């Protein structure tokens, strides 16, 4: 049986997904704001986050919540913290590009315990709980078994904010592009990480992610047999935003290539 908190997270993700799905028929009528250049938020983001918080706060009023749009709320001293991205891939959504997702994770005492990534376009539901494995629509998933970068299909995210170092990213891209079968930039880190967990991508790397972009995906990958590290090989990615994810051997190869490229 799934953990009750995982069941509640799935309920919250589906509630947000329903709002997103209904809005796809009238995207042109939505109110859209720019947080900063190339970083947008729509009324659907806010409505979806409200739906998530409504479900979770009713169930767990004593917990702490971190939402992309609403920031911190609830009991800051709680040992439980929900990390929420109501619509990861807003730019995709606003253009009708069908690659976006709801992402919900739960930490207990700073350790990831539950992760849910839900794609309302095709109703794919990725779930994980610590020690219980990772699943796609209730079917067990595992990271791909590739042993090197040769022939690997990698995912990434291009820097798009003005404060990000595009040249540093290009160094890593050049280092990883050569030996691989290809690199994909689909525009939703939450889904990219879920795809690593499901073996659809052999690995993923990105600079400057926020906790809500990656928290659920990190647990999915770990529970699917993968490894997640930062660019120093440590586990400070939630703080630095710099992340590498794959199976252990591909992670090692990616880490080596990235560190060499950034030190050159």
Coordinates of N, CA, C and O in Angstrom, one line a residue, residues 18-109:
X18 N -5.6 18.8 -13.4 CA -6.9 19.1 -14.0 C -7.1 20.5 -14.3 O -7.7 20.9 -15.4
X19 N -6.6 21.4 -13.5 CA -6.7 22.9 -13.8 C -5.8 23.2 -15.0 O -6.3 23.9 -15.9
X20 N -4.7 22.6 -15.1 CA -3.8 22.9 -16.2 C -4.4 22.3 -17.5 O -4.4 23.0 -18.6
X21 N -5.0 21.1 -17.5 CA -5.6 20.5 -18.7 C -6.7 21.4 -19.2 O -6.9 21.6 -20.4
X22 N -7.6 21.8 -18.3 CA -8.7 22.7 -18.7 C -8.3 24.0 -19.3 O -8.9 24.5 -20.2
X23 N -7.2 24.5 -18.9 CA -6.7 25.8 -19.4 C -6.1 25.7 -20.8 O -5.9 26.7 -21.4
X24 N -5.8 24.5 -21.2 CA -5.1 24.4 -22.5 C -6.0 24.8 -23.7 O -5.5 25.2 -24.8
X25 N -7.3 24.9 -23.4 CA -8.3 25.3 -24.5 C -8.4 26.8 -24.6 O -9.0 27.3 -25.6
X26 N -7.8 27.6 -23.7 CA -7.9 29.0 -23.8 C -6.6 29.7 -23.3 O -6.7 30.7 -22.5
X27 N -5.5 29.2 -23.8 CA -4.2 29.7 -23.4 C -4.1 31.2 -23.8 O -3.5 32.0 -23.0
X28 N -4.6 31.6 -24.9 CA -4.5 32.9 -25.4 C -5.2 33.9 -24.5 O -5.0 35.2 -24.6
X29 N -6.1 33.5 -23.7 CA -6.9 34.4 -22.8 C -6.3 34.6 -21.4 O -6.8 35.3 -20.6
X30 N -5.2 33.9 -21.1 CA -4.6 33.9 -19.8 C -3.9 35.1 -19.5 O -3.3 35.8 -20.4
X31 N -3.9 35.5 -18.2 CA -3.0 36.6 -17.7 C -1.6 36.1 -17.5 O -1.5 35.1 -16.7
X32 N -0.6 36.7 -18.1 CA 0.7 36.2 -18.0 C 1.6 37.4 -17.5 O 1.5 38.5 -17.9
X33 N 2.5 37.1 -16.6 CA 3.5 38.0 -16.0 C 4.9 37.5 -16.2 O 5.1 36.3 -16.3
X34 N 5.8 38.5 -16.3 CA 7.2 38.1 -16.4 C 7.9 38.3 -15.0 O 7.9 39.5 -14.5
X35 N 8.4 37.3 -14.4 CA 9.1 37.4 -13.2 C 10.4 38.2 -13.4 O 10.9 39.0 -12.6
X36 N 11.1 37.8 -14.5 CA 12.2 38.4 -15.0 C 12.3 38.0 -16.5 O 11.5 37.3 -17.0
X37 N 13.3 38.5 -17.2 CA 13.4 38.2 -18.6 C 13.4 36.7 -18.8 O 14.2 36.0 -18.2
X38 N 12.5 36.2 -19.7 CA 12.4 34.8 -20.1 C 11.9 33.9 -19.0 O 12.1 32.7 -19.1
X39 N 11.4 34.5 -18.0 CA 10.8 33.7 -16.9 C 9.4 34.1 -16.6 O 9.2 35.2 -16.0
X40 N 8.5 33.3 -17.0 CA 7.1 33.7 -17.0 C 6.2 32.9 -16.0 O 6.6 31.8 -15.6
X41 N 5.1 33.6 -15.5 CA 4.2 32.9 -14.7 C 2.8 33.3 -15.1 O 2.5 34.4 -15.5
X42 N 1.9 32.4 -15.2 CA 0.5 32.6 -15.6 C -0.4 32.4 -14.4 O -0.1 31.9 -13.4
X43 N -1.7 32.8 -14.7 CA -2.7 32.6 -13.7 C -2.9 31.1 -13.4 O -3.3 30.7 -12.3
X44 N -2.6 30.3 -14.4 CA -2.7 28.8 -14.2 C -1.7 28.3 -13.2 O -2.0 27.5 -12.4
X45 N -0.5 28.9 -13.2 CA 0.5 28.5 -12.2 C 0.0 28.8 -10.8 O 0.1 27.9 -9.9
X46 N -0.6 30.0 -10.6 CA -1.1 30.3 -9.3 C -2.3 29.5 -8.9 O -2.4 29.0 -7.8
X47 N -3.2 29.2 -9.9 CA -4.4 28.4 -9.6 C -4.0 27.0 -9.2 O -4.6 26.4 -8.3
X48 N -3.0 26.4 -10.0 CA -2.6 25.1 -9.7 C -1.9 24.9 -8.4 O -2.1 24.0 -7.6
X49 N -1.1 25.9 -8.0 CA -0.4 25.9 -6.7 C -1.5 26.0 -5.6 O -1.3 25.3 -4.6
X50 N -2.4 26.9 -5.8 CA -3.5 27.0 -4.8 C -4.2 25.7 -4.6 O -4.5 25.3 -3.4
X51 N -4.5 25.0 -5.7 CA -5.2 23.7 -5.5 C -4.3 22.7 -4.8 O -4.8 21.9 -3.9
X52 N -3.0 22.6 -5.1 CA -2.1 21.7 -4.3 C -2.1 22.1 -2.9 O -2.2 21.2 -2.0
X53 N -1.9 23.3 -2.5 CA -1.8 23.8 -1.1 C -3.1 23.5 -0.4 O -3.1 23.2 0.8
X54 N -4.2 23.7 -1.1 CA -5.5 23.4 -0.5 C -5.6 22.0 0.0 O -6.1 21.7 1.1
X55 N -5.2 21.0 -0.9 CA -5.3 19.6 -0.5 C -4.3 19.3 0.6 O -4.7 18.7 1.6
X56 N -3.1 19.8 0.5 CA -2.0 19.4 1.5 C -2.2 20.1 2.8 O -2.0 19.5 3.9
X57 N -2.6 21.4 2.8 CA -2.8 22.1 4.0 C -4.0 21.6 4.8 O -4.0 21.6 6.1
X58 N -5.0 21.2 4.1 CA -6.2 20.6 4.8 C -5.7 19.3 5.5 O -6.2 19.0 6.6
X59 N -4.9 18.5 4.9 CA -4.5 17.2 5.4 C -3.4 17.4 6.5 O -3.4 16.6 7.5
X60 N -2.5 18.3 6.3 CA -1.3 18.5 7.1 C -1.1 20.0 7.5 O -0.2 20.6 7.1
X61 N -2.0 20.5 8.3 CA -1.9 22.0 8.6 C -0.7 22.3 9.4 O -0.3 23.5 9.4
X62 N 0.0 21.4 10.0 CA 1.2 21.7 10.8 C 2.5 21.6 10.1 O 3.5 21.7 10.7
X63 N 2.4 21.3 8.8 CA 3.6 21.2 8.0 C 4.1 22.5 7.4 O 3.4 23.5 7.4
X64 N 5.3 22.5 6.9 CA 5.9 23.6 6.2 C 5.8 23.4 4.7 O 5.9 22.3 4.2
X65 N 5.6 24.5 4.0 CA 5.4 24.4 2.5 C 6.3 25.4 1.8 O 6.4 26.6 2.2
X66 N 6.9 25.0 0.7 CA 7.7 25.8 -0.1 C 7.1 25.7 -1.6 O 7.3 24.7 -2.2
X67 N 6.5 26.7 -2.0 CA 5.9 26.7 -3.4 C 6.6 27.7 -4.3 O 7.1 28.8 -3.8
X68 N 6.8 27.4 -5.5 CA 7.5 28.3 -6.4 C 6.8 29.6 -6.5 O 7.5 30.6 -6.5
X69 N 5.5 29.7 -6.5 CA 4.8 31.0 -6.6 C 4.5 31.6 -5.3 O 4.6 32.9 -5.2
X70 N 4.2 30.9 -4.3 CA 3.8 31.5 -3.0 C 4.9 31.5 -2.0 O 4.7 32.2 -0.9
X71 N 6.0 30.9 -2.3 CA 7.1 30.9 -1.3 C 6.9 30.1 -0.1 O 6.2 29.1 -0.2
X72 N 7.4 30.5 1.1 CA 7.3 29.7 2.3 C 6.0 30.0 3.0 O 5.5 31.1 3.0
X73 N 5.3 29.0 3.5 CA 4.1 29.1 4.3 C 4.0 28.0 5.2 O 4.8 27.0 5.2
X74 N 3.0 28.1 6.1 CA 2.8 27.0 7.1 C 3.8 27.1 8.3 O 4.3 28.2 8.6
X75 N 4.0 26.0 8.9 CA 4.9 26.0 10.2 C 6.3 25.8 9.8 O 6.8 24.7 9.5
X76 N 7.1 26.9 9.9 CA 8.5 26.9 9.5 C 9.3 26.0 10.4 O 10.3 25.4 9.9
X77 N 8.8 25.7 11.6 CA 9.6 24.8 12.5 C 9.3 23.4 12.3 O 9.9 22.5 12.9
X78 N 8.4 23.0 11.4 CA 8.0 21.6 11.2 C 9.1 20.8 10.6 O 9.9 21.3 9.8
X79 N 9.2 19.6 11.0 CA 10.2 18.6 10.4 C 9.8 18.2 9.0 O 10.6 17.6 8.3
X80 N 8.6 18.5 8.6 CA 8.1 18.1 7.3 C 8.0 19.4 6.4 O 7.5 20.4 6.8
X81 N 8.6 19.3 5.2 CA 8.5 20.4 4.3 C 8.1 19.8 2.9 O 8.8 19.0 2.3
X82 N 7.0 20.4 2.4 CA 6.5 20.1 1.0 C 7.2 21.1 0.0 O 7.1 22.3 0.3
X83 N 7.7 20.5 -1.1 CA 8.4 21.4 -2.1 C 7.6 21.2 -3.4 O 7.5 20.1 -3.9
X84 N 7.0 22.4 -3.9 CA 6.0 22.3 -4.9 C 6.3 23.2 -6.1 O 6.6 24.4 -5.9
X85 N 6.2 22.6 -7.3 CA 6.2 23.3 -8.5 C 4.9 23.0 -9.2 O 4.7 21.9 -9.7
X86 N 4.0 24.0 -9.2 CA 2.6 23.6 -9.8 C 2.6 23.4 -11.3 O 1.7 22.8 -11.8
X87 N 3.6 24.0 -12.0 CA 3.7 23.9 -13.4 C 5.1 24.1 -13.9 O 5.5 25.2 -14.1
X88 N 5.8 23.0 -13.9 CA 7.2 23.1 -14.4 C 7.3 23.0 -15.9 O 6.9 22.0 -16.5
X89 N 7.7 24.1 -16.5 CA 7.6 24.2 -18.0 C 6.5 25.2 -18.4 O 5.9 24.9 -19.4
X90 N 6.4 26.3 -17.7 CA 5.4 27.3 -18.0 C 5.5 27.8 -19.4 O 4.5 27.9 -20.2
X91 N 6.7 28.1 -19.9 CA 6.9 28.6 -21.2 C 6.4 27.6 -22.3 O 5.8 28.0 -23.3
X92 N 6.7 26.3 -22.1 CA 6.2 25.3 -22.9 C 4.6 25.3 -23.0 O 4.0 25.3 -24.0
X93 N 4.1 25.3 -21.8 CA 2.6 25.4 -21.7 C 2.0 26.5 -22.4 O 1.0 26.4 -23.2
X94 N 2.6 27.7 -22.3 CA 2.0 28.9 -22.9 C 2.1 28.9 -24.4 O 1.4 29.6 -25.1
X95 N 3.0 28.1 -24.9 CA 3.2 27.9 -26.4 C 2.5 26.7 -26.9 O 2.6 26.4 -28.1
X96 N 1.8 25.9 -26.1 CA 1.2 24.7 -26.5 C 2.1 23.6 -26.8 O 1.8 22.6 -27.5
X97 N 3.3 23.7 -26.3 CA 4.4 22.7 -26.4 C 4.2 21.6 -25.3 O 4.4 22.0 -24.1
X98 N 3.8 20.4 -25.6 CA 3.3 19.5 -24.6 C 4.3 18.8 -23.8 O 4.5 17.6 -23.7
X99 N 5.1 19.6 -23.1 CA 6.2 19.1 -22.2 C 6.2 19.9 -20.9 O 6.9 20.9 -20.8
X100 N 5.3 19.6 -20.0 CA 5.3 20.3 -18.7 C 4.7 19.4 -17.7 O 4.1 18.4 -18.0
X101 N 4.8 19.7 -16.4 CA 4.4 18.8 -15.3 C 4.2 19.5 -14.0 O 4.7 20.6 -13.8
X102 N 3.5 18.8 -13.2 CA 3.3 19.2 -11.8 C 4.4 18.4 -11.0 O 4.6 17.2 -11.2
X103 N 5.1 19.0 -10.0 CA 6.1 18.4 -9.2 C 5.9 18.6 -7.8 O 5.8 19.8 -7.3
X104 N 5.8 17.6 -7.0 CA 5.6 17.7 -5.5 C 6.5 16.7 -4.8 O 6.6 15.5 -5.2
X105 N 7.2 17.2 -3.8 CA 8.1 16.4 -3.0 C 7.9 16.7 -1.5 O 7.4 17.8 -1.2
X106 N 8.2 15.7 -0.7 CA 8.1 15.9 0.7 C 9.5 15.5 1.4 O 10.0 14.5 1.1
X107 N 10.0 16.5 2.2 CA 11.2 16.2 3.0 C 10.7 16.0 4.4 O 9.8 16.6 4.9
X108 N 11.5 15.1 5.1 CA 11.3 14.9 6.6 C 12.7 15.1 7.2 O 13.6 14.3 6.8
X109 N 12.9 16.1 8.0 CA 14.2 16.4 8.6 C 15.3 16.5 7.5 O 16.4 16.1 7.7

